[in-house]
């Protein structure tokens, strides 16, 4: 049976808390130059096995206007702050507000201008974010502990029901480890050329809709279909994404890639099985494709008689 973690906002402390109920207010925007820079921050090795360090993951307001990557600095450099990056590289900063000696050290409060959340690291391998809000909207977030050897990488997406546009939400991937695969190359590389590329193995799928979050922590291995010979390596694969990066092929020419492969997956939401496929290739022309590598408009999902699409942000 798949190991599925359901983060349901039926928890009274989460559902019952409106943005106005948070009693500590930061009235001015946090100076981003004084807090963690997610582009350059590295987890300090001395905190790899402790609750201190860096946490990273995804954040989504109920209206989906604030959907991005949340990076938390929990004493990694002796400071406590966080930053949310969303939209077109827009950023919102947070600072810790429960600084007194009597504060419960495993429950840390972060606040910014019109936004905030609580981070519980009683079990730092399964951190929990509660009471998140931004701009008068409740929000949900999921973060993982980063170590000096394993960065947390997030990829953002959105899903929608093909017959009901109001049935929509966020669809994100988190990764905590990497592997090397051989990616087929397009021209001007010679036919049949491959390049070894380090990709991010998908550790979790995080889905949010209308104030409820679900995560699936187990991805199934899959075998690419017969039509995937020029798109994916042969043989069994674990779901992965490369991120939007540039690789140098043979030390001669640069190729931009952004590859995703997660075929024939299942997840359990509210006791019902969902099936989904999400495959995308920038190197093949910026196309989504099905499990047999036939081009299509988007990734696909089905659940409880509904079906729809998934696209990258």
PDB file of C-alpha atoms in Angstrom:
ATOM      1  CA  UNK A   1       0.000   0.000   0.000  1.00  0.00           C
ATOM      2  CA  UNK A   2       1.291   3.415  -0.879  1.00  0.00           C
ATOM      3  CA  UNK A   3       2.485   5.570   1.961  1.00  0.00           C
ATOM      4  CA  UNK A   4       0.212   8.586   1.680  1.00  0.00           C
ATOM      5  CA  UNK A   5       0.237  11.545   4.005  1.00  0.00           C
ATOM      6  CA  UNK A   6      -2.963  13.595   3.996  1.00  0.00           C
ATOM      7  CA  UNK A   7      -2.664  17.062   5.473  1.00  0.00           C
ATOM      8  CA  UNK A   8      -6.322  17.917   5.995  1.00  0.00           C
ATOM      9  CA  UNK A   9      -7.384  21.289   7.225  1.00  0.00           C
ATOM     10  CA  UNK A  10     -10.058  19.649   9.297  1.00  0.00           C
ATOM     11  CA  UNK A  11      -7.616  20.197  12.148  1.00  0.00           C
ATOM     12  CA  UNK A  12      -9.485  22.767  14.166  1.00  0.00           C
ATOM     13  CA  UNK A  13      -6.458  24.898  14.844  1.00  0.00           C
ATOM     14  CA  UNK A  14      -5.912  25.296  11.117  1.00  0.00           C
ATOM     15  CA  UNK A  15      -9.436  25.727   9.848  1.00  0.00           C
ATOM     16  CA  UNK A  16     -10.583  27.880  12.706  1.00  0.00           C
ATOM     17  CA  UNK A  17      -7.816  30.420  12.408  1.00  0.00           C
ATOM     18  CA  UNK A  18      -8.516  33.385  10.177  1.00  0.00           C
ATOM     19  CA  UNK A  19      -5.720  35.774   9.188  1.00  0.00           C
ATOM     20  CA  UNK A  20      -6.900  38.311  11.769  1.00  0.00           C
ATOM     21  CA  UNK A  21      -6.439  35.879  14.659  1.00  0.00           C
ATOM     22  CA  UNK A  22      -2.648  35.981  14.560  1.00  0.00           C
ATOM     23  CA  UNK A  23      -1.689  38.254  17.440  1.00  0.00           C
ATOM     24  CA  UNK A  24       1.775  39.401  16.301  1.00  0.00           C
ATOM     25  CA  UNK A  25       1.862  41.935  13.482  1.00  0.00           C
ATOM     26  CA  UNK A  26       4.743  43.087  11.295  1.00  0.00           C
ATOM     27  CA  UNK A  27       3.525  46.330   9.771  1.00  0.00           C
ATOM     28  CA  UNK A  28       6.361  46.997   7.325  1.00  0.00           C
ATOM     29  CA  UNK A  29       7.814  44.817   4.592  1.00  0.00           C
ATOM     30  CA  UNK A  30      10.809  42.816   5.775  1.00  0.00           C
ATOM     31  CA  UNK A  31      14.132  43.985   4.314  1.00  0.00           C
ATOM     32  CA  UNK A  32      15.012  41.190   1.891  1.00  0.00           C
ATOM     33  CA  UNK A  33      18.711  42.067   2.008  1.00  0.00           C
ATOM     34  CA  UNK A  34      18.796  41.110   5.690  1.00  0.00           C
ATOM     35  CA  UNK A  35      17.291  37.638   5.400  1.00  0.00           C
ATOM     36  CA  UNK A  36      18.023  34.356   3.667  1.00  0.00           C
ATOM     37  CA  UNK A  37      18.707  34.466  -0.070  1.00  0.00           C
ATOM     38  CA  UNK A  38      17.242  31.239  -1.500  1.00  0.00           C
ATOM     39  CA  UNK A  39      19.496  31.481  -4.552  1.00  0.00           C
ATOM     40  CA  UNK A  40      22.729  31.216  -2.573  1.00  0.00           C
ATOM     41  CA  UNK A  41      21.880  29.725   0.828  1.00  0.00           C
ATOM     42  CA  UNK A  42      23.469  26.391   1.712  1.00  0.00           C
ATOM     43  CA  UNK A  43      22.538  24.150   4.604  1.00  0.00           C
ATOM     44  CA  UNK A  44      25.260  24.146   7.259  1.00  0.00           C
ATOM     45  CA  UNK A  45      26.532  20.568   7.771  1.00  0.00           C
ATOM     46  CA  UNK A  46      26.590  20.875  11.571  1.00  0.00           C
ATOM     47  CA  UNK A  47      22.784  21.053  11.510  1.00  0.00           C
ATOM     48  CA  UNK A  48      22.161  18.067   9.222  1.00  0.00           C
ATOM     49  CA  UNK A  49      20.891  15.928  12.110  1.00  0.00           C
ATOM     50  CA  UNK A  50      19.228  18.686  14.151  1.00  0.00           C
ATOM     51  CA  UNK A  51      16.130  20.842  13.851  1.00  0.00           C
ATOM     52  CA  UNK A  52      18.188  23.897  12.937  1.00  0.00           C
ATOM     53  CA  UNK A  53      19.157  24.597   9.346  1.00  0.00           C
ATOM     54  CA  UNK A  54      17.200  25.252   6.154  1.00  0.00           C
ATOM     55  CA  UNK A  55      13.692  24.102   5.252  1.00  0.00           C
ATOM     56  CA  UNK A  56      12.257  24.502   1.787  1.00  0.00           C
ATOM     57  CA  UNK A  57       9.005  23.681   0.051  1.00  0.00           C
ATOM     58  CA  UNK A  58       5.840  25.088  -1.473  1.00  0.00           C
ATOM     59  CA  UNK A  59       3.285  27.660  -0.345  1.00  0.00           C
ATOM     60  CA  UNK A  60      -0.178  28.378  -1.788  1.00  0.00           C
ATOM     61  CA  UNK A  61      -2.851  30.846  -0.725  1.00  0.00           C
ATOM     62  CA  UNK A  62      -6.449  29.693  -1.043  1.00  0.00           C
ATOM     63  CA  UNK A  63      -6.976  32.023  -4.013  1.00  0.00           C
ATOM     64  CA  UNK A  64      -3.730  30.726  -5.622  1.00  0.00           C
ATOM     65  CA  UNK A  65      -2.457  34.288  -6.172  1.00  0.00           C
ATOM     66  CA  UNK A  66       0.451  33.554  -3.853  1.00  0.00           C
ATOM     67  CA  UNK A  67       1.820  30.241  -5.056  1.00  0.00           C
ATOM     68  CA  UNK A  68       5.530  29.790  -4.765  1.00  0.00           C
ATOM     69  CA  UNK A  69       8.605  28.402  -3.059  1.00  0.00           C
ATOM     70  CA  UNK A  70       9.059  28.974   0.675  1.00  0.00           C
ATOM     71  CA  UNK A  71      12.589  28.916   2.125  1.00  0.00           C
ATOM     72  CA  UNK A  72      13.038  29.010   5.907  1.00  0.00           C
ATOM     73  CA  UNK A  73      16.252  29.852   7.737  1.00  0.00           C
ATOM     74  CA  UNK A  74      16.031  28.236  11.164  1.00  0.00           C
ATOM     75  CA  UNK A  75      19.287  29.346  12.730  1.00  0.00           C
ATOM     76  CA  UNK A  76      21.362  28.140   9.789  1.00  0.00           C
ATOM     77  CA  UNK A  77      23.426  31.332  10.149  1.00  0.00           C
ATOM     78  CA  UNK A  78      22.301  32.091  13.722  1.00  0.00           C
ATOM     79  CA  UNK A  79      19.330  34.031  12.315  1.00  0.00           C
ATOM     80  CA  UNK A  80      15.661  33.091  11.983  1.00  0.00           C
ATOM     81  CA  UNK A  81      13.796  34.298   8.911  1.00  0.00           C
ATOM     82  CA  UNK A  82      12.117  33.125   5.724  1.00  0.00           C
ATOM     83  CA  UNK A  83      11.270  34.207   2.202  1.00  0.00           C
ATOM     84  CA  UNK A  84       8.454  33.307  -0.192  1.00  0.00           C
ATOM     85  CA  UNK A  85       9.214  33.628  -3.904  1.00  0.00           C
ATOM     86  CA  UNK A  86       6.141  33.618  -6.135  1.00  0.00           C
ATOM     87  CA  UNK A  87       4.903  34.884  -9.492  1.00  0.00           C
ATOM     88  CA  UNK A  88       7.515  36.633 -11.604  1.00  0.00           C
ATOM     89  CA  UNK A  89      10.339  36.398  -9.035  1.00  0.00           C
ATOM     90  CA  UNK A  90       8.418  38.459  -6.480  1.00  0.00           C
ATOM     91  CA  UNK A  91       9.503  37.955  -2.880  1.00  0.00           C
ATOM     92  CA  UNK A  92       7.962  38.406   0.559  1.00  0.00           C
ATOM     93  CA  UNK A  93      10.094  38.251   3.699  1.00  0.00           C
ATOM     94  CA  UNK A  94       9.357  36.889   7.177  1.00  0.00           C
ATOM     95  CA  UNK A  95      11.086  37.274  10.539  1.00  0.00           C
ATOM     96  CA  UNK A  96      10.782  35.223  13.693  1.00  0.00           C
ATOM     97  CA  UNK A  97       8.556  36.883  16.280  1.00  0.00           C
ATOM     98  CA  UNK A  98       8.678  34.562  19.313  1.00  0.00           C
ATOM     99  CA  UNK A  99      12.210  35.459  20.395  1.00  0.00           C
ATOM    100  CA  UNK A 100      11.905  35.275  24.172  1.00  0.00           C
ATOM    101  CA  UNK A 101      13.767  32.668  26.192  1.00  0.00           C
ATOM    102  CA  UNK A 102      10.454  31.218  27.323  1.00  0.00           C
ATOM    103  CA  UNK A 103       9.358  30.553  23.740  1.00  0.00           C
ATOM    104  CA  UNK A 104       8.742  26.942  22.802  1.00  0.00           C
ATOM    105  CA  UNK A 105      11.772  26.305  20.616  1.00  0.00           C
ATOM    106  CA  UNK A 106      10.064  23.667  18.487  1.00  0.00           C
ATOM    107  CA  UNK A 107       7.185  26.007  17.541  1.00  0.00           C
ATOM    108  CA  UNK A 108       8.515  29.040  15.691  1.00  0.00           C
ATOM    109  CA  UNK A 109       6.349  31.958  14.616  1.00  0.00           C
ATOM    110  CA  UNK A 110       7.233  33.845  11.432  1.00  0.00           C
ATOM    111  CA  UNK A 111       5.589  37.099  10.360  1.00  0.00           C
ATOM    112  CA  UNK A 112       5.863  39.507   7.447  1.00  0.00           C
ATOM    113  CA  UNK A 113       3.749  42.423   6.253  1.00  0.00           C
ATOM    114  CA  UNK A 114       0.254  40.939   6.000  1.00  0.00           C
ATOM    115  CA  UNK A 115       1.515  37.376   6.135  1.00  0.00           C
ATOM    116  CA  UNK A 116       2.709  34.717   8.547  1.00  0.00           C
ATOM    117  CA  UNK A 117       2.923  31.072   9.543  1.00  0.00           C
ATOM    118  CA  UNK A 118       4.019  28.770  12.367  1.00  0.00           C
ATOM    119  CA  UNK A 119       6.666  26.090  11.897  1.00  0.00           C
ATOM    120  CA  UNK A 120       6.619  23.036  14.164  1.00  0.00           C
ATOM    121  CA  UNK A 121       9.874  21.068  14.159  1.00  0.00           C
ATOM    122  CA  UNK A 122       9.199  18.698  17.049  1.00  0.00           C
ATOM    123  CA  UNK A 123       9.952  16.060  14.409  1.00  0.00           C
ATOM    124  CA  UNK A 124      12.315  17.907  12.083  1.00  0.00           C
ATOM    125  CA  UNK A 125      12.184  15.102   9.537  1.00  0.00           C
ATOM    126  CA  UNK A 126       8.465  15.814   9.191  1.00  0.00           C
ATOM    127  CA  UNK A 127       8.106  19.570   9.759  1.00  0.00           C
ATOM    128  CA  UNK A 128       4.584  20.951   9.948  1.00  0.00           C
ATOM    129  CA  UNK A 129       3.428  24.419   8.950  1.00  0.00           C
ATOM    130  CA  UNK A 130       0.259  25.719  10.604  1.00  0.00           C
ATOM    131  CA  UNK A 131      -1.817  28.893  10.572  1.00  0.00           C
ATOM    132  CA  UNK A 132      -0.391  30.168   7.297  1.00  0.00           C
ATOM    133  CA  UNK A 133      -1.963  33.257   5.768  1.00  0.00           C
ATOM    134  CA  UNK A 134      -1.148  36.048   3.325  1.00  0.00           C
ATOM    135  CA  UNK A 135      -3.033  39.158   2.228  1.00  0.00           C
ATOM    136  CA  UNK A 136      -6.220  38.157   4.092  1.00  0.00           C
ATOM    137  CA  UNK A 137      -6.198  34.662   2.613  1.00  0.00           C
ATOM    138  CA  UNK A 138      -5.525  31.454   4.477  1.00  0.00           C
ATOM    139  CA  UNK A 139      -2.748  29.406   2.939  1.00  0.00           C
ATOM    140  CA  UNK A 140      -1.150  25.969   3.041  1.00  0.00           C
ATOM    141  CA  UNK A 141       2.511  25.069   2.916  1.00  0.00           C
ATOM    142  CA  UNK A 142       4.655  21.967   2.889  1.00  0.00           C
ATOM    143  CA  UNK A 143       8.396  22.091   3.573  1.00  0.00           C
ATOM    144  CA  UNK A 144      11.153  19.509   3.945  1.00  0.00           C
ATOM    145  CA  UNK A 145      14.442  19.643   5.835  1.00  0.00           C
ATOM    146  CA  UNK A 146      17.420  20.398   3.635  1.00  0.00           C
ATOM    147  CA  UNK A 147      20.881  19.028   4.428  1.00  0.00           C
ATOM    148  CA  UNK A 148      24.365  19.847   3.220  1.00  0.00           C
ATOM    149  CA  UNK A 149      24.214  16.751   1.007  1.00  0.00           C
ATOM    150  CA  UNK A 150      20.588  16.900  -0.144  1.00  0.00           C
ATOM    151  CA  UNK A 151      19.035  20.134  -1.356  1.00  0.00           C
ATOM    152  CA  UNK A 152      15.280  20.467  -1.510  1.00  0.00           C
ATOM    153  CA  UNK A 153      14.089  21.468  -4.979  1.00  0.00           C
ATOM    154  CA  UNK A 154      10.498  22.464  -5.770  1.00  0.00           C
ATOM    155  CA  UNK A 155       8.591  22.536  -9.054  1.00  0.00           C
ATOM    156  CA  UNK A 156       5.277  24.375  -9.336  1.00  0.00           C
ATOM    157  CA  UNK A 157       2.203  23.478 -11.347  1.00  0.00           C
ATOM    158  CA  UNK A 158      -1.572  23.883 -11.545  1.00  0.00           C
ATOM    159  CA  UNK A 159      -4.415  21.434 -12.182  1.00  0.00           C
ATOM    160  CA  UNK A 160      -7.949  21.973 -13.473  1.00  0.00           C
ATOM    161  CA  UNK A 161     -10.968  19.801 -14.278  1.00  0.00           C
ATOM    162  CA  UNK A 162     -11.468  19.766 -18.042  1.00  0.00           C
ATOM    163  CA  UNK A 163     -15.257  20.052 -17.612  1.00  0.00           C
ATOM    164  CA  UNK A 164     -15.375  22.329 -14.566  1.00  0.00           C
ATOM    165  CA  UNK A 165     -12.943  25.239 -14.485  1.00  0.00           C
ATOM    166  CA  UNK A 166     -13.873  26.013 -10.862  1.00  0.00           C
ATOM    167  CA  UNK A 167     -12.330  22.699  -9.792  1.00  0.00           C
ATOM    168  CA  UNK A 168      -8.717  23.823  -9.767  1.00  0.00           C
ATOM    169  CA  UNK A 169      -5.712  23.984  -7.475  1.00  0.00           C
ATOM    170  CA  UNK A 170      -1.954  23.694  -7.209  1.00  0.00           C
ATOM    171  CA  UNK A 171       0.097  20.667  -8.250  1.00  0.00           C
ATOM    172  CA  UNK A 172       3.696  20.720  -7.070  1.00  0.00           C
ATOM    173  CA  UNK A 173       6.659  18.374  -6.853  1.00  0.00           C
ATOM    174  CA  UNK A 174       9.363  18.267  -4.173  1.00  0.00           C
ATOM    175  CA  UNK A 175      12.718  16.524  -4.467  1.00  0.00           C
ATOM    176  CA  UNK A 176      15.398  15.772  -1.889  1.00  0.00           C
ATOM    177  CA  UNK A 177      17.826  13.686  -3.944  1.00  0.00           C
ATOM    178  CA  UNK A 178      19.257  13.329  -7.427  1.00  0.00           C
ATOM    179  CA  UNK A 179      20.298  10.719  -9.939  1.00  0.00           C
ATOM    180  CA  UNK A 180      22.060  10.693 -13.303  1.00  0.00           C
ATOM    181  CA  UNK A 181      20.150   9.672 -16.436  1.00  0.00           C
ATOM    182  CA  UNK A 182      20.984   9.662 -20.139  1.00  0.00           C
ATOM    183  CA  UNK A 183      18.839  12.195 -21.998  1.00  0.00           C
ATOM    184  CA  UNK A 184      18.348  11.804 -25.782  1.00  0.00           C
ATOM    185  CA  UNK A 185      19.607  14.877 -27.644  1.00  0.00           C
ATOM    186  CA  UNK A 186      18.091  16.698 -30.625  1.00  0.00           C
ATOM    187  CA  UNK A 187      20.023  18.133 -33.592  1.00  0.00           C
ATOM    188  CA  UNK A 188      22.700  19.354 -34.049  1.00  0.00           C
ATOM    189  CA  UNK A 189      23.778  16.333 -32.011  1.00  0.00           C
ATOM    190  CA  UNK A 190      24.228  13.194 -34.154  1.00  0.00           C
ATOM    191  CA  UNK A 191      21.194  10.852 -34.223  1.00  0.00           C
ATOM    192  CA  UNK A 192      21.116   8.527 -31.235  1.00  0.00           C
ATOM    193  CA  UNK A 193      23.216  10.856 -29.074  1.00  0.00           C
ATOM    194  CA  UNK A 194      22.671  10.924 -25.317  1.00  0.00           C
ATOM    195  CA  UNK A 195      24.002  13.154 -22.571  1.00  0.00           C
ATOM    196  CA  UNK A 196      24.382  12.209 -18.902  1.00  0.00           C
ATOM    197  CA  UNK A 197      22.300  14.671 -16.884  1.00  0.00           C
ATOM    198  CA  UNK A 198      21.750  14.984 -13.146  1.00  0.00           C
ATOM    199  CA  UNK A 199      18.013  15.165 -12.420  1.00  0.00           C
ATOM    200  CA  UNK A 200      15.884  15.599  -9.310  1.00  0.00           C
ATOM    201  CA  UNK A 201      14.059  12.470  -8.167  1.00  0.00           C
ATOM    202  CA  UNK A 202      10.478  13.319  -7.180  1.00  0.00           C
ATOM    203  CA  UNK A 203      10.093  12.742  -3.443  1.00  0.00           C
ATOM    204  CA  UNK A 204       6.586  14.129  -2.979  1.00  0.00           C
ATOM    205  CA  UNK A 205       3.573  15.297  -4.896  1.00  0.00           C
ATOM    206  CA  UNK A 206       1.824  18.181  -3.105  1.00  0.00           C
ATOM    207  CA  UNK A 207      -1.705  19.100  -4.183  1.00  0.00           C
ATOM    208  CA  UNK A 208      -3.846  21.871  -2.706  1.00  0.00           C
ATOM    209  CA  UNK A 209      -7.460  22.820  -3.358  1.00  0.00           C
ATOM    210  CA  UNK A 210      -9.759  25.138  -1.433  1.00  0.00           C
ATOM    211  CA  UNK A 211      -7.828  25.034   1.818  1.00  0.00           C
ATOM    212  CA  UNK A 212      -6.952  21.340   1.824  1.00  0.00           C
ATOM    213  CA  UNK A 213      -3.546  19.853   1.149  1.00  0.00           C
ATOM    214  CA  UNK A 214      -2.694  16.294   0.140  1.00  0.00           C
ATOM    215  CA  UNK A 215       0.770  14.842  -0.280  1.00  0.00           C
ATOM    216  CA  UNK A 216       1.850  11.570  -1.830  1.00  0.00           C
ATOM    217  CA  UNK A 217       5.272  10.469  -0.625  1.00  0.00           C
ATOM    218  CA  UNK A 218       5.729   7.378  -2.785  1.00  0.00           C
ATOM    219  CA  UNK A 219       6.236   7.490  -6.535  1.00  0.00           C
ATOM    220  CA  UNK A 220       6.008   4.312  -8.624  1.00  0.00           C
ATOM    221  CA  UNK A 221       8.724   3.283 -11.027  1.00  0.00           C
ATOM    222  CA  UNK A 222       7.570   3.161 -14.643  1.00  0.00           C
ATOM    223  CA  UNK A 223       8.824   1.873 -17.973  1.00  0.00           C
ATOM    224  CA  UNK A 224       8.659   4.314 -20.903  1.00  0.00           C
ATOM    225  CA  UNK A 225       6.400   3.209 -23.752  1.00  0.00           C
ATOM    226  CA  UNK A 226       7.592   1.928 -27.097  1.00  0.00           C
ATOM    227  CA  UNK A 227       7.324   5.393 -28.620  1.00  0.00           C
ATOM    228  CA  UNK A 228       9.739   6.971 -26.142  1.00  0.00           C
ATOM    229  CA  UNK A 229      13.011   5.875 -27.707  1.00  0.00           C
ATOM    230  CA  UNK A 230      14.053   9.402 -28.666  1.00  0.00           C
ATOM    231  CA  UNK A 231      12.622  11.049 -25.544  1.00  0.00           C
ATOM    232  CA  UNK A 232      13.526   8.910 -22.524  1.00  0.00           C
ATOM    233  CA  UNK A 233      16.136   6.299 -21.634  1.00  0.00           C
ATOM    234  CA  UNK A 234      14.945   2.707 -21.928  1.00  0.00           C
ATOM    235  CA  UNK A 235      14.205   0.523 -18.929  1.00  0.00           C
ATOM    236  CA  UNK A 236      12.568   1.201 -15.582  1.00  0.00           C
ATOM    237  CA  UNK A 237      12.662   4.827 -14.414  1.00  0.00           C
ATOM    238  CA  UNK A 238      11.852   6.658 -11.209  1.00  0.00           C
ATOM    239  CA  UNK A 239       9.813   9.855 -11.645  1.00  0.00           C
ATOM    240  CA  UNK A 240      12.071  12.884 -12.009  1.00  0.00           C
ATOM    241  CA  UNK A 241      12.424  16.446 -13.231  1.00  0.00           C
ATOM    242  CA  UNK A 242      15.547  18.263 -14.358  1.00  0.00           C
ATOM    243  CA  UNK A 243      14.590  21.851 -13.715  1.00  0.00           C
ATOM    244  CA  UNK A 244      15.196  24.595 -16.249  1.00  0.00           C
ATOM    245  CA  UNK A 245      18.941  24.343 -16.827  1.00  0.00           C
ATOM    246  CA  UNK A 246      21.507  24.577 -19.610  1.00  0.00           C
ATOM    247  CA  UNK A 247      23.855  21.675 -20.279  1.00  0.00           C
ATOM    248  CA  UNK A 248      27.035  21.690 -22.335  1.00  0.00           C
ATOM    249  CA  UNK A 249      27.052  18.759 -24.727  1.00  0.00           C
ATOM    250  CA  UNK A 250      30.442  17.277 -25.457  1.00  0.00           C
ATOM    251  CA  UNK A 251      32.037  20.544 -24.435  1.00  0.00           C
ATOM    252  CA  UNK A 252      30.883  21.979 -27.776  1.00  0.00           C
ATOM    253  CA  UNK A 253      27.343  23.387 -27.736  1.00  0.00           C
ATOM    254  CA  UNK A 254      24.754  24.367 -25.140  1.00  0.00           C
ATOM    255  CA  UNK A 255      21.293  22.845 -24.867  1.00  0.00           C
ATOM    256  CA  UNK A 256      18.480  24.155 -22.664  1.00  0.00           C
ATOM    257  CA  UNK A 257      16.515  21.428 -20.922  1.00  0.00           C
ATOM    258  CA  UNK A 258      13.507  21.207 -18.627  1.00  0.00           C
ATOM    259  CA  UNK A 259      12.486  17.559 -18.548  1.00  0.00           C
ATOM    260  CA  UNK A 260       9.754  15.832 -16.522  1.00  0.00           C
ATOM    261  CA  UNK A 261       8.898  12.148 -16.495  1.00  0.00           C
ATOM    262  CA  UNK A 262       6.260  10.681 -14.171  1.00  0.00           C
ATOM    263  CA  UNK A 263       4.095   8.183 -16.049  1.00  0.00           C
ATOM    264  CA  UNK A 264       1.322   5.865 -14.831  1.00  0.00           C
ATOM    265  CA  UNK A 265       1.268   7.155 -11.250  1.00  0.00           C
ATOM    266  CA  UNK A 266      -1.403   6.662  -8.584  1.00  0.00           C
ATOM    267  CA  UNK A 267      -2.243   8.620  -5.439  1.00  0.00           C
ATOM    268  CA  UNK A 268      -4.946   8.266  -2.792  1.00  0.00           C
ATOM    269  CA  UNK A 269      -6.997  11.338  -1.905  1.00  0.00           C
ATOM    270  CA  UNK A 270      -9.912  11.130   0.544  1.00  0.00           C
ATOM    271  CA  UNK A 271      -9.889   7.360   0.228  1.00  0.00           C
ATOM    272  CA  UNK A 272     -10.219   7.418  -3.565  1.00  0.00           C
ATOM    273  CA  UNK A 273      -7.528   6.386  -6.060  1.00  0.00           C
ATOM    274  CA  UNK A 274      -6.302   9.068  -8.444  1.00  0.00           C
ATOM    275  CA  UNK A 275      -4.316   8.210 -11.563  1.00  0.00           C
ATOM    276  CA  UNK A 276      -2.049  10.693 -13.283  1.00  0.00           C
ATOM    277  CA  UNK A 277       0.681  11.204 -15.865  1.00  0.00           C
ATOM    278  CA  UNK A 278       2.968  14.198 -16.061  1.00  0.00           C
ATOM    279  CA  UNK A 279       5.612  14.276 -18.765  1.00  0.00           C
ATOM    280  CA  UNK A 280       7.199  17.310 -20.399  1.00  0.00           C
ATOM    281  CA  UNK A 281      10.246  17.906 -22.570  1.00  0.00           C
ATOM    282  CA  UNK A 282      11.808  21.242 -23.413  1.00  0.00           C
ATOM    283  CA  UNK A 283      14.570  19.521 -25.324  1.00  0.00           C
ATOM    284  CA  UNK A 284      11.969  17.947 -27.633  1.00  0.00           C
ATOM    285  CA  UNK A 285      10.313  21.279 -28.362  1.00  0.00           C
ATOM    286  CA  UNK A 286       8.499  22.234 -25.160  1.00  0.00           C
ATOM    287  CA  UNK A 287       5.778  19.578 -25.364  1.00  0.00           C
ATOM    288  CA  UNK A 288       3.776  17.558 -22.877  1.00  0.00           C
ATOM    289  CA  UNK A 289       3.376  13.899 -23.765  1.00  0.00           C
ATOM    290  CA  UNK A 290       1.620  10.759 -22.595  1.00  0.00           C
ATOM    291  CA  UNK A 291       3.119   7.519 -21.300  1.00  0.00           C
ATOM    292  CA  UNK A 292       3.944   6.479 -24.865  1.00  0.00           C
ATOM    293  CA  UNK A 293       5.572   9.864 -25.596  1.00  0.00           C
ATOM    294  CA  UNK A 294       2.791  11.034 -27.905  1.00  0.00           C
ATOM    295  CA  UNK A 295       2.481  14.825 -27.752  1.00  0.00           C
ATOM    296  CA  UNK A 296      -0.516  16.300 -25.930  1.00  0.00           C
ATOM    297  CA  UNK A 297      -1.570  19.641 -24.471  1.00  0.00           C
ATOM    298  CA  UNK A 298      -0.839  18.939 -20.797  1.00  0.00           C
ATOM    299  CA  UNK A 299      -0.349  16.321 -18.137  1.00  0.00           C
ATOM    300  CA  UNK A 300      -3.485  14.391 -17.177  1.00  0.00           C
ATOM    301  CA  UNK A 301      -5.266  13.173 -14.038  1.00  0.00           C
ATOM    302  CA  UNK A 302      -8.496  11.394 -13.078  1.00  0.00           C
ATOM    303  CA  UNK A 303     -10.189  11.051  -9.673  1.00  0.00           C
ATOM    304  CA  UNK A 304     -13.724  10.237  -8.469  1.00  0.00           C
ATOM    305  CA  UNK A 305     -15.223  10.494 -11.943  1.00  0.00           C
ATOM    306  CA  UNK A 306     -13.448  13.739 -12.686  1.00  0.00           C
ATOM    307  CA  UNK A 307     -10.588  14.211 -15.123  1.00  0.00           C
ATOM    308  CA  UNK A 308      -8.440  17.105 -16.138  1.00  0.00           C
ATOM    309  CA  UNK A 309      -5.053  18.541 -16.925  1.00  0.00           C
ATOM    310  CA  UNK A 310      -1.857  19.593 -15.171  1.00  0.00           C
ATOM    311  CA  UNK A 311       0.469  22.302 -16.460  1.00  0.00           C
ATOM    312  CA  UNK A 312       3.699  23.875 -15.291  1.00  0.00           C
ATOM    313  CA  UNK A 313       3.628  27.378 -13.843  1.00  0.00           C
TER     314      UNK A 313
END
